């Protein structure tokens, strides 16, 4: 039986493994089908990870030493896909389809996946002008014009954030009303650097090998299409929480989740099931930043260690 099973190999999972093994747990395995590192490995440039600053640093370069450091202290990595986790008496069982493994504690950090809007060129220019994180990439467009796609709280909050950096922000929304909180909508409408492009959608993103150079906008009411000459567009049309491993045979979840499928945890990353923890982008109120996911993982690693020692 494992002392701790970690599902997911991004910053949260790796850090959880580092703290659990360095803290004294001898039998800790991280299950990650691909190479460890997580979504951040797809980022073309990293400037906001504390203590790591070099011009041109990519997400892949940032994450490269993490697995080696964690495995140095005893973390094992198995490239197996966990289908489901369920409770068996006082411990947990990980189901891989053809085999099962038991564990005293489980840390789930399978993240979330930003939804794609589906416009032409979105995939082609993802990471080269199309982004899903203003905090990560907004600085690269300092004093330039950018666009934001979406009408929820996240989209408008990120538009306000970008307005502090960029010369102008176009907010493109498919309706003429917003789902965001009224105070946020009011702040957006009163910001002179934000222009609302309503009843509209992105028909196509275009550019060249260097990256995005503009967007073709289509309007629902038949208004003449418009072209926005922007080098960056930030897409906020929701996230798909990767919580499938927590779904039980009867369709319920092993632990409590909110309406969006995000795992509900306390400040110590505890779920409502003792010994089960969640970290990173899949938990409620996640900041969706590498440094925050790593902090979550550290907390989980220490909590799992305490849980095992208390039960010894």
Coordinates of C-alpha atoms in Angstrom, one line a residue:
X1 CA 0.0 0.0 0.0
X2 CA 1.3 3.5 -0.9
X3 CA 1.7 6.0 1.8
X4 CA 0.6 8.7 -0.7
X5 CA -0.7 8.5 -4.3
X6 CA -0.4 11.7 -6.3
X7 CA -2.5 12.0 -9.4
X8 CA -1.2 14.7 -11.8
X9 CA 2.4 15.7 -12.6
X10 CA 2.2 19.5 -12.9
X11 CA 3.7 22.0 -10.4
X12 CA 1.2 21.0 -7.7
X13 CA 1.8 17.3 -8.0
X14 CA 5.6 17.5 -8.2
X15 CA 5.8 19.8 -5.2
X16 CA 3.4 17.6 -3.2
X17 CA 5.8 14.7 -3.9
X18 CA 8.8 16.7 -2.9
X19 CA 7.4 17.7 0.5
X20 CA 5.9 14.3 1.2
X21 CA 9.1 12.4 0.4
X22 CA 11.5 14.9 2.0
X23 CA 9.3 14.9 5.0
X24 CA 9.8 11.2 5.5
X25 CA 7.2 9.2 3.6
X26 CA 8.9 6.3 1.9
X27 CA 6.3 5.0 -0.5
X28 CA 5.0 7.9 -2.6
X29 CA 4.1 7.6 -6.3
X30 CA 3.0 10.2 -8.7
X31 CA 0.8 9.0 -11.6
X32 CA 1.2 11.1 -14.7
X33 CA 0.7 9.8 -18.2
X34 CA 3.0 12.3 -19.9
X35 CA 6.2 14.0 -19.0
X36 CA 5.9 15.9 -15.7
X37 CA 5.5 19.7 -15.9
X38 CA 1.9 20.5 -16.6
X39 CA 0.3 23.2 -18.8
X40 CA 3.1 25.7 -18.0
X41 CA 5.5 23.8 -20.2
X42 CA 3.6 25.2 -23.2
X43 CA 4.3 28.8 -22.3
X44 CA 6.8 30.5 -24.5
X45 CA 8.1 32.9 -21.9
X46 CA 8.1 33.0 -18.1
X47 CA 8.8 36.2 -16.2
X48 CA 6.8 36.0 -13.0
X49 CA 8.1 32.9 -11.1
X50 CA 9.9 34.3 -8.1
X51 CA 13.6 33.8 -8.0
X52 CA 13.8 32.6 -11.6
X53 CA 14.4 35.3 -14.1
X54 CA 16.2 35.1 -17.4
X55 CA 15.2 36.7 -20.6
X56 CA 13.6 34.1 -22.9
X57 CA 13.0 31.5 -20.2
X58 CA 10.3 29.1 -21.4
X59 CA 7.9 27.1 -19.4
X60 CA 9.6 23.9 -20.4
X61 CA 13.0 25.3 -19.1
X62 CA 11.4 26.3 -15.9
X63 CA 10.0 22.9 -15.2
X64 CA 12.9 20.8 -16.5
X65 CA 14.8 20.4 -13.1
X66 CA 11.6 19.8 -11.0
X67 CA 11.2 16.0 -11.6
X68 CA 14.9 15.4 -10.9
X69 CA 14.8 17.3 -7.6
X70 CA 11.6 15.5 -6.5
X71 CA 12.9 12.0 -7.5
X72 CA 16.1 12.7 -5.7
X73 CA 14.2 12.5 -2.4
X74 CA 12.3 9.3 -3.4
X75 CA 9.3 10.3 -5.4
X76 CA 8.4 7.6 -8.0
X77 CA 6.8 8.4 -11.3
X78 CA 4.6 5.9 -13.1
X79 CA 3.1 6.6 -16.5
X80 CA -0.3 5.1 -15.7
X81 CA -3.7 6.6 -16.2
X82 CA -5.9 6.6 -13.1
X83 CA -9.4 5.9 -14.2
X84 CA -11.1 6.4 -10.8
X85 CA -10.4 6.8 -7.1
X86 CA -12.7 5.4 -4.5
X87 CA -12.7 4.8 -0.7
X88 CA -12.2 1.2 0.6
X89 CA -12.6 1.1 4.3
X90 CA -10.0 3.4 5.9
X91 CA -7.9 3.7 2.7
X92 CA -8.3 4.6 -0.9
X93 CA -8.1 2.5 -4.1
X94 CA -6.9 3.7 -7.4
X95 CA -8.4 2.0 -10.4
X96 CA -6.3 1.7 -13.6
X97 CA -8.7 -0.5 -15.4
X98 CA -6.7 -3.7 -15.4
X99 CA -5.2 -3.3 -12.0
X100 CA -5.8 -1.5 -8.7
X101 CA -3.4 0.1 -6.1
X102 CA -4.3 1.0 -2.5
X103 CA -3.1 4.2 -0.8
X104 CA -3.3 5.7 2.7
X105 CA -3.7 9.2 1.3
X106 CA -4.4 10.7 -2.2
X107 CA -3.5 14.1 -3.6
X108 CA -5.5 15.0 -6.7
X109 CA -4.0 17.7 -8.9
X110 CA -5.2 17.0 -12.3
X111 CA -5.8 20.7 -13.2
X112 CA -8.3 22.2 -15.5
X113 CA -8.3 22.9 -19.2
X114 CA -9.3 26.3 -20.6
X115 CA -12.1 25.9 -23.1
X116 CA -11.4 26.8 -26.7
X117 CA -13.7 29.2 -28.4
X118 CA -13.5 27.4 -31.7
X119 CA -12.6 30.2 -34.1
X120 CA -10.4 29.7 -37.1
X121 CA -6.7 30.1 -36.2
X122 CA -7.2 29.7 -32.5
X123 CA -5.1 26.5 -32.3
X124 CA -2.6 27.8 -34.8
X125 CA -1.8 30.9 -32.8
X126 CA -2.2 29.5 -29.3
X127 CA 0.9 30.6 -27.4
X128 CA 1.8 33.0 -30.3
X129 CA -0.8 35.6 -29.6
X130 CA -3.8 33.6 -28.4
X131 CA -3.7 33.2 -24.6
X132 CA -5.9 32.2 -21.7
X133 CA -4.0 34.0 -18.9
X134 CA -3.7 37.7 -18.7
X135 CA -1.6 37.6 -15.6
X136 CA 0.9 35.3 -17.4
X137 CA 1.1 37.0 -20.8
X138 CA -0.3 40.5 -20.4
X139 CA 3.0 42.2 -19.8
X140 CA 4.2 41.1 -23.3
X141 CA 1.6 43.5 -24.8
X142 CA 2.6 46.6 -22.7
X143 CA 1.3 49.7 -24.5
X144 CA -0.2 47.7 -27.3
X145 CA -3.8 47.0 -28.2
X146 CA -5.3 43.6 -27.3
X147 CA -8.6 41.9 -27.3
X148 CA -10.5 39.9 -24.7
X149 CA -13.1 37.3 -25.7
X150 CA -15.8 36.5 -23.1
X151 CA -18.5 38.1 -20.9
X152 CA -18.2 36.5 -17.5
X153 CA -16.5 37.7 -14.4
X154 CA -13.1 36.3 -15.4
X155 CA -13.2 37.9 -18.8
X156 CA -14.1 41.4 -17.5
X157 CA -11.7 41.2 -14.5
X158 CA -8.9 40.3 -16.9
X159 CA -9.9 43.1 -19.2
X160 CA -9.5 45.6 -16.3
X161 CA -6.2 44.0 -15.5
X162 CA -5.0 44.4 -19.1
X163 CA -6.2 48.0 -19.2
X164 CA -3.5 48.9 -16.7
X165 CA -0.9 47.5 -19.0
X166 CA -2.1 47.9 -22.6
X167 CA -3.0 51.0 -24.6
X168 CA -6.5 49.6 -25.4
X169 CA -8.6 46.5 -24.7
X170 CA -11.4 45.4 -27.0
X171 CA -13.9 43.2 -25.1
X172 CA -15.7 40.9 -27.6
X173 CA -18.9 39.3 -26.3
X174 CA -21.5 37.4 -28.2
X175 CA -24.4 39.1 -26.4
X176 CA -25.2 42.7 -25.4
X177 CA -25.5 41.8 -21.7
X178 CA -22.9 40.4 -19.4
X179 CA -23.0 37.5 -16.9
X180 CA -20.4 39.2 -14.7
X181 CA -21.2 41.0 -11.4
X182 CA -22.9 44.4 -12.0
X183 CA -20.0 46.3 -10.2
X184 CA -17.5 44.7 -12.5
X185 CA -19.6 45.5 -15.6
X186 CA -19.8 49.1 -14.5
X187 CA -16.1 49.5 -14.0
X188 CA -15.5 48.1 -17.5
X189 CA -18.0 50.4 -19.0
X190 CA -16.4 53.4 -17.3
X191 CA -12.9 52.5 -18.3
X192 CA -11.9 54.8 -21.2
X193 CA -9.2 52.2 -22.4
X194 CA -11.8 49.5 -22.9
X195 CA -14.1 49.3 -25.9
X196 CA -17.0 46.9 -25.9
X197 CA -17.6 44.9 -29.1
X198 CA -21.0 43.4 -28.5
X199 CA -23.2 40.9 -30.3
X200 CA -20.0 39.7 -31.9
X201 CA -17.7 36.8 -32.2
X202 CA -14.3 36.1 -33.6
X203 CA -14.5 34.6 -37.0
X204 CA -10.8 34.2 -37.6
X205 CA -7.4 35.0 -36.1
X206 CA -4.7 35.7 -38.7
X207 CA -1.0 36.4 -38.8
X208 CA 2.2 34.8 -39.9
X209 CA 5.1 32.7 -38.6
X210 CA 5.9 35.4 -36.1
X211 CA 2.5 35.2 -34.5
X212 CA -0.9 36.8 -34.4
X213 CA -1.5 40.1 -36.1
X214 CA -5.2 40.5 -36.1
X215 CA -8.8 39.3 -35.7
X216 CA -11.8 39.2 -38.1
X217 CA -15.0 40.0 -36.2
X218 CA -18.5 38.9 -37.2
X219 CA -21.7 40.5 -35.9
X220 CA -24.9 38.6 -35.2
X221 CA -27.1 41.4 -36.6
X222 CA -25.5 41.4 -40.0
X223 CA -23.4 44.5 -39.3
X224 CA -20.4 44.8 -41.6
X225 CA -17.6 42.6 -40.4
X226 CA -14.7 44.3 -38.6
X227 CA -11.0 43.7 -38.4
X228 CA -9.0 44.4 -35.2
X229 CA -5.3 44.8 -35.7
X230 CA -4.2 43.3 -32.4
X231 CA -1.1 41.1 -31.6
X232 CA -2.9 39.4 -28.7
X233 CA -6.3 38.0 -27.8
X234 CA -7.2 36.6 -24.4
X235 CA -9.9 33.9 -24.5
X236 CA -12.0 33.4 -21.3
X237 CA -14.9 31.2 -22.2
X238 CA -14.7 28.9 -19.1
X239 CA -12.6 26.0 -17.9
X240 CA -13.2 22.3 -17.9
X241 CA -12.1 20.9 -14.5
X242 CA -10.3 17.6 -14.9
X243 CA -12.1 15.9 -12.0
X244 CA -13.0 12.6 -13.8
X245 CA -10.9 10.5 -11.4
X246 CA -13.2 11.6 -8.5
X247 CA -16.4 10.5 -10.3
X248 CA -17.9 7.3 -8.8
X249 CA -19.7 4.4 -10.4
X250 CA -23.1 5.9 -9.5
X251 CA -22.2 9.3 -11.1
X252 CA -21.6 11.1 -7.8
X253 CA -18.2 12.5 -6.7
X254 CA -15.9 11.0 -4.0
X255 CA -15.7 14.4 -2.4
X256 CA -17.7 17.7 -2.5
X257 CA -17.4 19.8 -5.6
X258 CA -19.1 23.1 -6.5
X259 CA -21.4 23.8 -9.5
X260 CA -18.4 24.2 -11.8
X261 CA -16.9 20.8 -10.8
X262 CA -14.1 22.5 -8.8
X263 CA -13.1 20.5 -5.6
X264 CA -14.1 22.3 -2.4
X265 CA -11.1 22.4 0.0
X266 CA -10.2 24.3 3.2
X267 CA -7.0 26.3 3.7
X268 CA -5.0 23.1 4.2
X269 CA -6.3 21.6 0.9
X270 CA -8.5 19.1 2.8
X271 CA -11.6 17.8 1.1
X272 CA -14.5 16.6 3.1
X273 CA -13.0 13.1 2.9
X274 CA -10.1 12.6 5.4
X275 CA -6.9 11.7 3.7
X276 CA -8.0 13.1 0.3
X277 CA -6.5 16.4 -0.8
X278 CA -6.8 18.6 -3.9
X279 CA -4.4 21.2 -5.2
X280 CA -3.8 23.5 -8.1
X281 CA -6.2 24.6 -10.8
X282 CA -8.9 22.0 -10.0
X283 CA -9.7 23.4 -6.5
X284 CA -12.0 26.3 -5.7
X285 CA -10.7 29.8 -6.0
X286 CA -7.5 28.7 -7.7
X287 CA -5.3 31.6 -8.9
X288 CA -4.1 29.4 -11.8
X289 CA -0.5 30.4 -11.4
X290 CA 2.5 28.1 -11.1
X291 CA 3.7 29.6 -7.8
X292 CA 0.2 29.1 -6.3
X293 CA -0.1 25.5 -7.5
X294 CA 3.3 24.8 -6.1
X295 CA 2.2 26.3 -2.7
X296 CA -0.9 24.1 -2.8
X297 CA 1.2 21.1 -3.4
X298 CA 3.5 21.9 -0.5
X299 CA 0.6 22.1 1.8
X300 CA -0.9 18.8 0.5
X301 CA 2.5 17.0 0.9
X302 CA 2.8 18.2 4.5
X303 CA -0.9 17.3 5.3
X304 CA -0.6 13.8 3.8
X305 CA 2.6 13.3 5.9
X306 CA 0.8 14.3 9.1
X307 CA -2.2 12.1 8.2
X308 CA 0.0 9.0 7.7
X309 CA 2.1 9.6 10.8
X310 CA -1.1 10.2 13.0
X311 CA -2.4 6.9 11.7
X312 CA 0.8 4.9 12.3

